[in-house]
XYZ file of C-alpha atoms in Angstrom:
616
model
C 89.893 31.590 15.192
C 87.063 29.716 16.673
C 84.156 29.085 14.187
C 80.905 30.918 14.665
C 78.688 27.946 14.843
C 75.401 29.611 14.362
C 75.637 31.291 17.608
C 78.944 31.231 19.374
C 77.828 31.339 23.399
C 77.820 35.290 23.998
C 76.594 37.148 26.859
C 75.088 40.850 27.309
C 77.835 42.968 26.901
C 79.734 45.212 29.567
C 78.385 48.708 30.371
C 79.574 51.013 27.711
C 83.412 52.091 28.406
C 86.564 53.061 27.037
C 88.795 50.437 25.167
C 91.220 50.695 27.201
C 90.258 51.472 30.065
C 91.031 48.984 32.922
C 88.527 45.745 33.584
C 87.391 47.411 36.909
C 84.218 46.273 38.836
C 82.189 46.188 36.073
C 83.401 42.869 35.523
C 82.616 41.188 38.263
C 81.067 38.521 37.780
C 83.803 36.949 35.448
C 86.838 38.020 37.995
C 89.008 40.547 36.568
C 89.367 40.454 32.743
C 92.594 41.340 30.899
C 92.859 43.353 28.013
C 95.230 44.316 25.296
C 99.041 45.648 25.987
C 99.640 46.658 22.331
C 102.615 48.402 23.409
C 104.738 45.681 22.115
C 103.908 46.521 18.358
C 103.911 50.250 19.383
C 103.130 52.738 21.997
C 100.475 54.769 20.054
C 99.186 55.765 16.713
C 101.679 58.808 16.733
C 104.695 56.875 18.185
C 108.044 57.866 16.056
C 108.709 54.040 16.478
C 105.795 53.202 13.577
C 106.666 56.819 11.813
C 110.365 55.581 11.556
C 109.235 52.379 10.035
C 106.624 53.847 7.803
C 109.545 55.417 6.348
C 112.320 52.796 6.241
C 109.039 50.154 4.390
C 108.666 53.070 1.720
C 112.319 53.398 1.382
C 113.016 49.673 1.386
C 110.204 48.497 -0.712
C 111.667 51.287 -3.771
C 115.270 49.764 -3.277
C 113.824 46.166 -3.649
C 112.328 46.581 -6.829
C 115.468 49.042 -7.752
C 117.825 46.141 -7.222
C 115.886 43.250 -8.366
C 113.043 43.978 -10.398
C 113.979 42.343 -13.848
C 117.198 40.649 -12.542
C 115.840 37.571 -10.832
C 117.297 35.454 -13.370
C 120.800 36.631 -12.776
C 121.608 36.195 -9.319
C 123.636 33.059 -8.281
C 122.512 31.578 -4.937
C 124.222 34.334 -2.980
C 122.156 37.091 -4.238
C 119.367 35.002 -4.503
C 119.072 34.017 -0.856
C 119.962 37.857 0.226
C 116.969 39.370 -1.970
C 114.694 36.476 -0.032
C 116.143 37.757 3.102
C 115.317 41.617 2.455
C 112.052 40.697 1.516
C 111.472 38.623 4.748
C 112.168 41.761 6.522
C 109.886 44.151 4.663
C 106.911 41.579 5.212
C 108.225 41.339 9.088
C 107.971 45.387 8.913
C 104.518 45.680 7.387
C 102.848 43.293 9.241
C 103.645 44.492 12.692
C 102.375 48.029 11.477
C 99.113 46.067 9.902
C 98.618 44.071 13.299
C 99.230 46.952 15.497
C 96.319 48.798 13.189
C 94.239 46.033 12.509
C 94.106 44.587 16.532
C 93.165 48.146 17.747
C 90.341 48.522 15.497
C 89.557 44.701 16.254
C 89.059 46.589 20.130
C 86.218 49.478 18.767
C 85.796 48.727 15.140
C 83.022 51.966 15.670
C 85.514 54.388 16.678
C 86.332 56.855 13.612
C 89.838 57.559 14.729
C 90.555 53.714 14.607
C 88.754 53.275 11.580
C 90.525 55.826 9.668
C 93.827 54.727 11.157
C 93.940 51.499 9.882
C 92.381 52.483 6.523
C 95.273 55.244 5.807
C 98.012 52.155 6.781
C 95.822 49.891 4.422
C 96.486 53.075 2.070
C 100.093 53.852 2.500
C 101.445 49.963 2.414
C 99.412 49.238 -0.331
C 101.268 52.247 -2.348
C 104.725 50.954 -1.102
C 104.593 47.501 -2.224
C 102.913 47.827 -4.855
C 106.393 47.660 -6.410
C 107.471 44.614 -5.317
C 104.611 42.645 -7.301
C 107.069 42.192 -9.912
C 108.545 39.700 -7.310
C 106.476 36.543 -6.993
C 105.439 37.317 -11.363
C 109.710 37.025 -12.177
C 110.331 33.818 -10.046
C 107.275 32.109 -11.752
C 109.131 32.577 -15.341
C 112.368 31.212 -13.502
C 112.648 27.286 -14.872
C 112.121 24.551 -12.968
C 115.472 23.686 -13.109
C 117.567 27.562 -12.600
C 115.812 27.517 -9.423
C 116.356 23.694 -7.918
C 120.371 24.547 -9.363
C 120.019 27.611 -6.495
C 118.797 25.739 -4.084
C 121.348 22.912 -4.757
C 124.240 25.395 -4.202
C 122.875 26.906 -1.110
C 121.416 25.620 1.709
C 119.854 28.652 3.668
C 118.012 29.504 0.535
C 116.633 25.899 -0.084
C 114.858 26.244 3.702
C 112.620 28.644 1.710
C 111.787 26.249 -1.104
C 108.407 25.107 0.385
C 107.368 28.803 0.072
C 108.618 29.003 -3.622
C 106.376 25.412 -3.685
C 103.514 27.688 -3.476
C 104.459 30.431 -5.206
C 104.556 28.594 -8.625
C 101.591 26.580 -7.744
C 100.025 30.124 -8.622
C 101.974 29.974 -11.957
C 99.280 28.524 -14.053
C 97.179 31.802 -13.260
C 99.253 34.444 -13.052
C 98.149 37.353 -15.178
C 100.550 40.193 -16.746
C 102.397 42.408 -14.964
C 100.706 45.172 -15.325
C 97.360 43.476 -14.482
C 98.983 42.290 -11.623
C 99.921 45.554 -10.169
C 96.203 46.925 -10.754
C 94.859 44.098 -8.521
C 97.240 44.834 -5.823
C 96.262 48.510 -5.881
C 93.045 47.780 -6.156
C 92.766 45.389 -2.945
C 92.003 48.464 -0.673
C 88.323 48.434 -2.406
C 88.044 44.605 -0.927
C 89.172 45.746 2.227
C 86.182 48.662 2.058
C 83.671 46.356 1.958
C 85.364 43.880 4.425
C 84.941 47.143 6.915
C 82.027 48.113 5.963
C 80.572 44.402 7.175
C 82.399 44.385 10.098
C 80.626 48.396 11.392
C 77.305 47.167 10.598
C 77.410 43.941 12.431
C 79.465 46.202 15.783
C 76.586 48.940 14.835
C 73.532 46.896 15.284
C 71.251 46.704 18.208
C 68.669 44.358 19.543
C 65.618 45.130 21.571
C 64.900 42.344 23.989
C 62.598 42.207 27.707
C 62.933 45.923 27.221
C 66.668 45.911 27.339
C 69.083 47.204 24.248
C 71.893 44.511 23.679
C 74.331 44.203 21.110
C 74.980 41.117 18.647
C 76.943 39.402 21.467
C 74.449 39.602 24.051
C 71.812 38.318 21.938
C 73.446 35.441 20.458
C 74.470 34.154 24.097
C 70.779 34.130 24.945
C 70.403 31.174 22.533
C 72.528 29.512 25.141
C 70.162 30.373 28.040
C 67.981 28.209 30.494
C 65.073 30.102 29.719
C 63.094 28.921 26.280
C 60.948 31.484 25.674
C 64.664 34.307 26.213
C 66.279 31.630 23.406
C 63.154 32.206 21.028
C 63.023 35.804 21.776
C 66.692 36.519 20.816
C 66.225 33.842 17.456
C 63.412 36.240 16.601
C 64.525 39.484 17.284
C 67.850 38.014 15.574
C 65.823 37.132 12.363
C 64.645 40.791 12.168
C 67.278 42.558 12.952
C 69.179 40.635 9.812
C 65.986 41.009 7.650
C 66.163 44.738 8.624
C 70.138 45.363 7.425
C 69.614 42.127 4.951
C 70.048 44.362 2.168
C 72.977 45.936 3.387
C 74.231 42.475 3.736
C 73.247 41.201 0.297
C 75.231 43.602 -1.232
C 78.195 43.012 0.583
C 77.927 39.584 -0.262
C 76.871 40.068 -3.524
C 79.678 42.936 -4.312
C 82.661 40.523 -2.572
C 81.210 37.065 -4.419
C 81.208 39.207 -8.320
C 84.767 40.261 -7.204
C 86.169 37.038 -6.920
C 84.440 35.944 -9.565
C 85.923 38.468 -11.991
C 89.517 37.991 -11.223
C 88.945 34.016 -10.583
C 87.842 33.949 -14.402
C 90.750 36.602 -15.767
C 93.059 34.086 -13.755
C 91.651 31.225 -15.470
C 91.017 29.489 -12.434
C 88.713 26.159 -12.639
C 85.965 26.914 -9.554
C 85.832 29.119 -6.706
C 87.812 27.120 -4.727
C 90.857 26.698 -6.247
C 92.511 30.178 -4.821
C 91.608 28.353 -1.534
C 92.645 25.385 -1.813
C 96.059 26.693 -3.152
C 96.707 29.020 -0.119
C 95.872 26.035 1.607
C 98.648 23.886 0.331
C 95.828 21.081 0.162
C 94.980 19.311 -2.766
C 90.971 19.817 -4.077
C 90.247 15.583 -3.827
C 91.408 16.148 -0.323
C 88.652 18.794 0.872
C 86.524 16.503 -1.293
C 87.229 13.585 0.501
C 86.765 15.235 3.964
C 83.445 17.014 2.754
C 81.527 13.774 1.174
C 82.919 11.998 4.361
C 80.860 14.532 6.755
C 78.211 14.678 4.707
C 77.764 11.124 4.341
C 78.356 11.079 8.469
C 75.273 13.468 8.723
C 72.560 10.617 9.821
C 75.167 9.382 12.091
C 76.197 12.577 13.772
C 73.987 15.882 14.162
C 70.853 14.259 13.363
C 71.117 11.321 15.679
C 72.278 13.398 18.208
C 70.023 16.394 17.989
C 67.054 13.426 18.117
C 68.512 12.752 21.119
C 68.523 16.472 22.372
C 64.835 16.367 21.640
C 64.037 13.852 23.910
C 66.545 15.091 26.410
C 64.592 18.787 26.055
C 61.203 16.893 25.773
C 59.910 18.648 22.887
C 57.801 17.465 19.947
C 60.172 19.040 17.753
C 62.793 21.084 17.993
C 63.266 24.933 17.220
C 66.360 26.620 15.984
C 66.659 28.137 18.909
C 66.735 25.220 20.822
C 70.191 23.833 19.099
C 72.573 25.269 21.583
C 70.398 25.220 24.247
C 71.590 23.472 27.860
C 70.493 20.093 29.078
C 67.889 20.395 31.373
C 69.397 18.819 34.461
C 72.992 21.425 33.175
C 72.979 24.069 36.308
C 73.161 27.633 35.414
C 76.933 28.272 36.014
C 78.890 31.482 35.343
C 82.729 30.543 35.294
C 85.053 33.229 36.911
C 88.232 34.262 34.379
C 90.369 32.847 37.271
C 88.435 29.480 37.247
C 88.826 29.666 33.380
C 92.375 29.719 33.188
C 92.955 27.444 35.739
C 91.403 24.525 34.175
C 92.873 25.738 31.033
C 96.621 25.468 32.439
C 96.217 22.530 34.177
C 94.910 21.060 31.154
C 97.553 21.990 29.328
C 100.497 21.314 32.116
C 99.031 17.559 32.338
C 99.800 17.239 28.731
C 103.213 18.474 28.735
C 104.475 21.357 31.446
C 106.243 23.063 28.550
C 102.441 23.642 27.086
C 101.483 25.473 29.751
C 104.918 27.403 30.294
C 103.706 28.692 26.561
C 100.963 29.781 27.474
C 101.641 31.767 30.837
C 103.037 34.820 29.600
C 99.514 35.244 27.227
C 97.597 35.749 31.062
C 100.742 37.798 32.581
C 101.589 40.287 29.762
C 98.528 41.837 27.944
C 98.050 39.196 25.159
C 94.525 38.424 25.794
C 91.432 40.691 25.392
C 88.858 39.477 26.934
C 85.977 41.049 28.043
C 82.661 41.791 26.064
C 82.650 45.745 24.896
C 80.333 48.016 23.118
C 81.836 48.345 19.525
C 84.656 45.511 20.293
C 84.623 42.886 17.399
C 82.392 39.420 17.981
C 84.034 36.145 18.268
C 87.460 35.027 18.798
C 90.669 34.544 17.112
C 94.425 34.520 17.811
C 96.735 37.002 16.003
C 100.288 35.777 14.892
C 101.436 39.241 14.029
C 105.096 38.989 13.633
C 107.509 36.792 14.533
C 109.628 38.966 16.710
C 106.874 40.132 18.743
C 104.109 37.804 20.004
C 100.830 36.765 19.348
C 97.937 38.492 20.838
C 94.542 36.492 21.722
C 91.260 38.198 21.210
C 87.547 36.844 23.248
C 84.400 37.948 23.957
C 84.552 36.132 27.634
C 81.473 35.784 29.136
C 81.461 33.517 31.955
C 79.745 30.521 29.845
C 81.521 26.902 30.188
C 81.703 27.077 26.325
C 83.757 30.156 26.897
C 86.284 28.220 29.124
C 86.905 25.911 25.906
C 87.211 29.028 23.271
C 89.889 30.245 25.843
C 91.311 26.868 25.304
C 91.006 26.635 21.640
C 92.471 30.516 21.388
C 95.414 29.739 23.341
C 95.998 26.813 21.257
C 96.796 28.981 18.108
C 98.722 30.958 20.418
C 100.834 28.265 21.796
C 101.029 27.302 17.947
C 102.291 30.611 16.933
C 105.009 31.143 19.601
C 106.458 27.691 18.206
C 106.001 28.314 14.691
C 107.979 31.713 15.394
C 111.300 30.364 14.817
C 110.818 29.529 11.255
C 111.050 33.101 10.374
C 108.584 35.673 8.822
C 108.010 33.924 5.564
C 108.088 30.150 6.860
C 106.215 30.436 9.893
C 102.534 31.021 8.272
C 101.011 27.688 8.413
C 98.151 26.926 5.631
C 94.465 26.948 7.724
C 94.244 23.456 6.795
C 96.878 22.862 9.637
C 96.165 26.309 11.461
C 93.535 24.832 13.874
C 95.538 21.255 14.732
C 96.582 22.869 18.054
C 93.751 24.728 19.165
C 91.280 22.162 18.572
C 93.882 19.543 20.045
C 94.008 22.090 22.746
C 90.329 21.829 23.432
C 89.981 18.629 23.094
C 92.738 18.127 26.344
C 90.492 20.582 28.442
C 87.543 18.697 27.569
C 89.155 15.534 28.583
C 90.664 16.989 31.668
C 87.722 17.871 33.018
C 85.630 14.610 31.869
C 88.272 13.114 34.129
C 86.571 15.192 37.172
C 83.199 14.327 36.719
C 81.480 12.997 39.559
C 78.206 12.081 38.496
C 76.734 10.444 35.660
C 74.620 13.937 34.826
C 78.094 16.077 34.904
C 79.784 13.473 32.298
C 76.827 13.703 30.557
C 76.782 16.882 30.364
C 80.151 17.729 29.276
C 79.806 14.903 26.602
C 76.762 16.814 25.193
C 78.522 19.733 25.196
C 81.797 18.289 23.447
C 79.469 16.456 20.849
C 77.712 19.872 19.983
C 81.090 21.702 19.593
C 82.395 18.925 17.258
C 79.477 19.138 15.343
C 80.021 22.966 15.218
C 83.505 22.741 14.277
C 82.173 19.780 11.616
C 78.869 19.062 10.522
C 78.161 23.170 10.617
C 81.325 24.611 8.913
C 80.727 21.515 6.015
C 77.246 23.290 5.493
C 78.799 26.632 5.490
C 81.356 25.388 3.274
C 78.604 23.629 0.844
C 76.497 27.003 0.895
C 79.524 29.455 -0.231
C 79.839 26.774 -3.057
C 76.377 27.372 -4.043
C 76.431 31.052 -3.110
C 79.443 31.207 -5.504
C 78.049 29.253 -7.988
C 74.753 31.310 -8.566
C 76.398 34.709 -8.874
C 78.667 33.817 -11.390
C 75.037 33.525 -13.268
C 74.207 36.857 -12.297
C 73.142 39.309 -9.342
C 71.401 37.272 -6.062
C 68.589 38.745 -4.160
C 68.350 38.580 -0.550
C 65.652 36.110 -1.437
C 68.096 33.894 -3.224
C 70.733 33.513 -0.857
C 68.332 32.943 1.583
C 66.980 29.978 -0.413
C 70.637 28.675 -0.531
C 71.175 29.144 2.509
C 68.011 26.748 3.594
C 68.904 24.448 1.136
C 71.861 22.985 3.620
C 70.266 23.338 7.000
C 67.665 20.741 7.059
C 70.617 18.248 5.506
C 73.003 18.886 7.922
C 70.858 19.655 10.917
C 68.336 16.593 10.072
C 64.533 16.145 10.839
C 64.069 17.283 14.229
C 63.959 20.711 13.529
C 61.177 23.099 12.350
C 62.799 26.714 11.073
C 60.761 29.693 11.993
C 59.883 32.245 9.939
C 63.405 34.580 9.720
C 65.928 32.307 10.124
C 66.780 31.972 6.547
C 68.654 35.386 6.975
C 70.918 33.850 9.425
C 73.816 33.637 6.890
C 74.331 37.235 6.897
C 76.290 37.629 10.321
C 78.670 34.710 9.674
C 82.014 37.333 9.016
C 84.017 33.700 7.328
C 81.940 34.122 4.430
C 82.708 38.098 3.786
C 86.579 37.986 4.707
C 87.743 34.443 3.800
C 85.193 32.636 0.999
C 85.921 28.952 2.286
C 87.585 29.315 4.962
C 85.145 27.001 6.976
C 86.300 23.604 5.913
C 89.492 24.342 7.796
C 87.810 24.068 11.121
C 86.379 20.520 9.565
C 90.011 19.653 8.793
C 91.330 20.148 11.532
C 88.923 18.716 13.986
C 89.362 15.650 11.543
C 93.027 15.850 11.846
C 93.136 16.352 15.804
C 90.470 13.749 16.352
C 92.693 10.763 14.354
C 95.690 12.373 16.463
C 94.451 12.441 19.747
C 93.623 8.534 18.841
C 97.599 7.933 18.421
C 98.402 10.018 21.289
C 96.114 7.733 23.821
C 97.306 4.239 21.869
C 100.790 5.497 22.226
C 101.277 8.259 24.658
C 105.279 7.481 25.235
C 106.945 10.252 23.177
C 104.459 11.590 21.492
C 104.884 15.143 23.023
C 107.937 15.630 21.031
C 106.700 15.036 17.827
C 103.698 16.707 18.537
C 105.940 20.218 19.344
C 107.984 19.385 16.435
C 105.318 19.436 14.112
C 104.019 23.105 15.545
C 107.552 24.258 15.054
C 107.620 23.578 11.674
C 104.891 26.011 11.144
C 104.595 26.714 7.112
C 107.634 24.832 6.327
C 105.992 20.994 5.647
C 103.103 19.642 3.402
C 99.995 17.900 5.571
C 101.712 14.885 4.496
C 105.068 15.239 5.801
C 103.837 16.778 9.383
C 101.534 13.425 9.983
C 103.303 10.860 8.566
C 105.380 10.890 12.245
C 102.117 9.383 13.384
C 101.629 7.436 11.262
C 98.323 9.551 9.394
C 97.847 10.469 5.949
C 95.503 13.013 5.503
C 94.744 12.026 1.189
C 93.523 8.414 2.146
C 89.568 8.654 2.758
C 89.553 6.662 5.726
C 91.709 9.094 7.166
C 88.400 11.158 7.709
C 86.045 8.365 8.652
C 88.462 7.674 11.856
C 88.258 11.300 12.923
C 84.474 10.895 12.742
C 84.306 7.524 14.260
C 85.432 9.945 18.164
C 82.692 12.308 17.193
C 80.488 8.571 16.792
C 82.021 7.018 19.717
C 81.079 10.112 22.101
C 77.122 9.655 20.900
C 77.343 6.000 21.519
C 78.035 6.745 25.239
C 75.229 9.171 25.461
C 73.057 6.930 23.973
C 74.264 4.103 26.475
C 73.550 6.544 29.465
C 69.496 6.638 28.090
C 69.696 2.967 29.195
C-alpha cells in the first residue's frame, strides 16, 4: 500500500460506469487501462466453486476443533505438524473467499449488492472459525520446552516455528477462553465501522469551478499548475471534512475506545504494543527510527520546503502549495503504456527476472487501474492466497507521481509472488518488512529515469519530486504515527470532540512540516480522510521503516552491486519466515543499532544537498 501523504496525486475521476465494464474510450488520455480479472479467486458471487468451499471451511473448521481442541498437548511431532498443516489449508480457504469479497467491493465500495456480499462472508467465516480460537489459546499453555522437543523431532514442523515465535509473544495477554471467543465473534462490529468509513469517504462529493468531483479528483488538484485550482480544492476539502467531521469523529472515536477496552482487559502496556507485536519489531526499534526522523525534521522537510518557497516565490507557503509542481515542471499527462514501460525497464535493468515477475500483473487482469465513481481511493497490492496471485489496485491518473505508485504497487506484488512459496502461514511478512520491495522498487524507477535526464531543470525536477515522496513516505507517516499516539492517548481519558482531535492533529504539522507554512482555516480536519488511522492504528511507521530500510540497502547495492540480486530475491522469498535481523544481516545492516536510521536519512539529506547545489 502506498501511504496517503496528505494528498496522494489524484485526478477527476472517469465518467460514471460499470465496474466492470471494459476501459473503452473514456480513457483516453491515459491509453487503455486494465482492470480486475477476479476470475482466478472465482467466477461470480453465485459460482458453486465459492458455495463448495463455503461448505468444506464450515465442515473443516468443526472437525479441527473436533480433533484437536483440548489435545494439543498430546500429539507427538507427527500429529503436531499434520494439525499445522490442516489449519494452513483452512486459512488458504478463507482467505481466497475474503479476497475475492473484499477486492470486489474494493472496485464499488457504494454498490449494495457488494456491500452486503462481503458483509454476509465477514458473517459466515466469522461463525465457522470461531471454533478454532481454542487453537493459538492451547499452544500458548504448551511449555517452552514440549514444543522446542517437537520441533527437535521433526523438521517440517520446525519451518513453522517463527510463526509459533509470534504466537506466544501474545502469551503474556491472552485472556480466557471464553473471552477469547467473544472477541472473535465480536470482530464483525469492527469491521462495521471500518465500512462504514470507507462509504462515506466513496459517498462524498466536492463542488469545484462548477464541476462535481469525487475525493480523488479533488485531492489531485493539489497537484495542479494552477494556484488558485490547488487552494480551491484545499478549501472545498476543509469543508467537505468539517461537513461529515462528525461522522468521522465518531468513527474514530468508536474504533480508538475499542482498542482501548480490549488493550486494557489484555493487559497490554500502550497502544502500540498489539502493533508492534504483529510487527515482529521490538518497541526501542520504532523508537529509535521515530526520534531519528524527528530529530532529522530541520534537516529534511523544513529545509527543503524553504527551498520550495523560494523555488514557488511565495512569502510563505500554503498547505496547498506542499505538493504543488516546480514552476519550470511542464504539465505532462503520462499514457498507461508510457507508465509501464519505464516501470519494466526499470525493473529489467535491475535484474530481468524482476521484470519477468512483474509481466503477467499487465497481461492477466491483476491490476485495476483506472479512477471510478464509487471505486476505493489510493493504492495497495493484495497477497490473497498463495495459490492464486496477487492482484494490484490504483487510481491511475496520468500524473508522473502515478508512474512511481505503479512502481511501488508492483513492488509488493513482485514481493508477494516470491514470498508465495513459503506457504499460507509463512508467507505473511510483518509491515515492518512489507514495503522493502516496493519502496526499493521505486526508488530503481526513480533512478532509472534520473539517468535520462537531459537538462539540469528535468534532474531537478525529478529530485524534487523524489525528495517530496521520501518525505511522504517519512517525515509525514512519523507525524501520523506521533498523532495516533496522542489520539490514543487522550481517549483512553475519555470521549474526543471533533475539536480535540483537530487540536492533535495541529499539534504535529507545524513540527514536521516546519516554518514556512501558514494553515488556513479548515485544514485541521484533514486527519479525517487518512483510512491508516481507521483500519490499521499505527500502521504508518511501516512506510518510515521501510523507506529507512531500502534507503541503507540501496547504499550496499551501489557500493557492492556484484551479487547482490541474489540475496536481495532471497530475502523476498523468505517472506514471514525471518526476524528484520536475520533478513539484513546478508548486507551487512542491523536494523536495532540507531545509526542504522541516520544512514537511511543521510540519501533523503544527500538528495537536498544537490538541490541546494543547483541554486548556485
Amino acid at each position: 500500500m502506498r501511504p496517503l501523504p496528505f494528498a496522494a496525486p489524484f485526478h477527476a475521476p472517469l465518467p460514471p460506469r460499470d465496474a466492470n465494464a471494459s476501459a473503452g474510450d473514456e480513457a483516453a488520455p491515459f491509453g487503455n487501462l486494465p482492470e480486475w480479472d477476479l476470475s482466478d479467486l472465482y467466477a461470480s458471487p453465485d459460482a458453486p466453486e465459492l458455495k463448495r468451499d463455503l461448505d468444506w471451511l464450515e465442515d473443516a473448521c468443526a472437525r479441527f476443533a473436533e480433533d484437536f481442541e483440548g489435545k494439543l498437548a498430546e500429539l507427538d511431532a507427527e500429529g503436531f505438524l499434520d494439525c499445522v498443516l490442516r489449519n494452513e489449508r483452512i486459512q488458504a480457504v478463507s482467505g481466497r473467499i475474503m479476497s475475492y469479497a473484499g477486492l470486489r467491493y474494493y472496485q464499488l465500495t457504494t454498490a449494495g449488492d457488494r456491500v452486503k456480499f462481503m458483509s454476509d462472508m465477514q458473517d459466515k467465516l466469522t461463525n465457522f472459525t470461531t471454533p478454532l480460537v481454542f487453537f493459538t489459546l492451547e499452544i500458548n499453555r504448551l511449555p517452552d520446552d514440549h514444543l522446542n522437543g517437537l520441533f527437535d523431532e521433526n523438521a517440517e514442523l520446525a519451518r513453522y516455528k517463527p510463526i509459533f515465535d509470534r504466537i506466544r509473544a501474545m502469551k503474556p495477554y491472552q485472556l480466557s477462553d471464553e473471552l477469547e471467543k467473544f472477541l472473535h465473534d465480536l470482530g464483525v462490529v469492527g469491521d462495521a465501522w471500518e465500512k462504514l468509513f470507507d462509504e462515506t469517504i466513496a459517498g462524498l462529493t466536492f463542488m469545484i469551478d462548477g464541476e462535481e468531483l469525487g475525493i480523488e479528483g479533488t485531492l489531485t488538484l493539489l497537484t495542479d499548475h494552477d494556484r488558485s485550482k490547488r487552494e480551491a480544492a484545499a478549501r472545498e476539502l476543509a469543508a467537505v471534512l468539517g461537513e461529515n467531521i462528525r461522522t468521522f469523529s465518531r468513527v474514530h472515536n468508536t474504533t480508538a475506545k475499542e482498542k482501548e477496552v480490549i488493550d486494557r482487559w489484555r493487559g497490554m502496556p500502550n497502544p502500540q504494543t498489539g502493533r508492534h507485536l504483529s510487527n515482529h519489531v521490538e518497541p526501542e526499534v520504532v523508537e529509535a527510527l521515530r526520534n531519528a526522523v524527528v530529530d532529522a525534521y530541520p534537516r529534511l522537510s523544513h529545509r527543503y520546503y524553504e527551498l520550495k518557497r523560494k523555488w514557488l516565490g511565495l512569502d510563505r507557503m500554503q498547505v496547498w502549495d506542499r505538493n504543488a509542481p516546480l514552476p519550470t515542471e511542464e504539465p505532462k499527462l503520462v499514457n498507461w503504456d508510457e507508465a509501464q514501460k519505464t516501470v519494466m525497464e526499470a525493473y529489467a535493468g535491475f535484474s530481468p527476472r524482476m521484470a519477468e515477475i512483474a509481466e503477467p500483473f499487465f497481461d492477466k487482469g491483476w491490476i485495476d487501474a483506472g479512477v471510478k465513481p464509487g471505486k476505493a481511493p489510493g493504492a495497495f497490492a493484495h497477497p490473497t492466497v498463495t495459490d492464486v496471485h496477487p492482484y494490484v489496485m490504483l487510481n491511475y491518473l496520468g500524473k508522473p507521481r502515478d508512474v512511481m505508485t505503479l512502481a511501488h504497487e508492483l513492488g509488493h506484488g513482485v514481493h508477494q509472488v516470491l514470498a508465495a512459496g513459503q506457504g499460507e502461514m509463512l508467507s505473511s511478512t510483518p509491515l515492518t518488512l512489507a514495503e522493502t520491495a516496493s519502496v526499493f522498487g521505486e526508488m530503481l524507477t526513480f533512478r532509472a529515469m534520473l539517468s535520462k535526464a537531459e537538462t539540469k531543470e528535468q534532474k531537478k525536477t525529478l529530485l524534487a519530486g523524489k525528495v517530496e515522496d521520501m518525505i511522504n513516505t517519512v517525515v509525514r507517516q512519523i507525524a501520523f504515527y506521533d498523532f495516533e499516539c496522542k489520539l490514543h492517548e487522550a481517549r483512553r481519558h475519555g470521549e474526543l470532540t471533533p475539536e480535540d482531535i483537530n487540536a492533535l492533529w495541529m499539534s504535529v504539522q507545524a513540527e514536521s512540516l516546519g516554518p514556512a507554512f501558514d494553515f488556513m482555516e479548515g485544514y485541521e480536519t484533514y486527519w479525517a480522510y487518512v483510512p491508516h488511522f481507521v483500519h490499521s492504528p499505527f500502521y504508518v511507521y511501516a512506510y518510515a521503516f521501510g523507506d529507512g530500510l531500502v534507503n541503507a540497502l540501496y547504499a550496499v547495492y551501489e557500493e557492492a552491486p556484484e551479487g547482490f540480486q541474489e540475496k536481495y530475491f532471497e530475502m523476498l522469498k523468505a517472506g514471514g519466515s525471518k526476524h528484520h535481523k536475520e533478513l539484513l544481516a546478508p548486507f551487512g545492516l542491523d536494523a536495532s543499532d540507531p545509526a542504522f536510521w541516520d544512514k537511511g536519512l543521510s540519501m533523503i539529506e544527500g538528495f537536498i544537498d544537490e538541490l541546494e547545489a543547483m541554486e548556485d
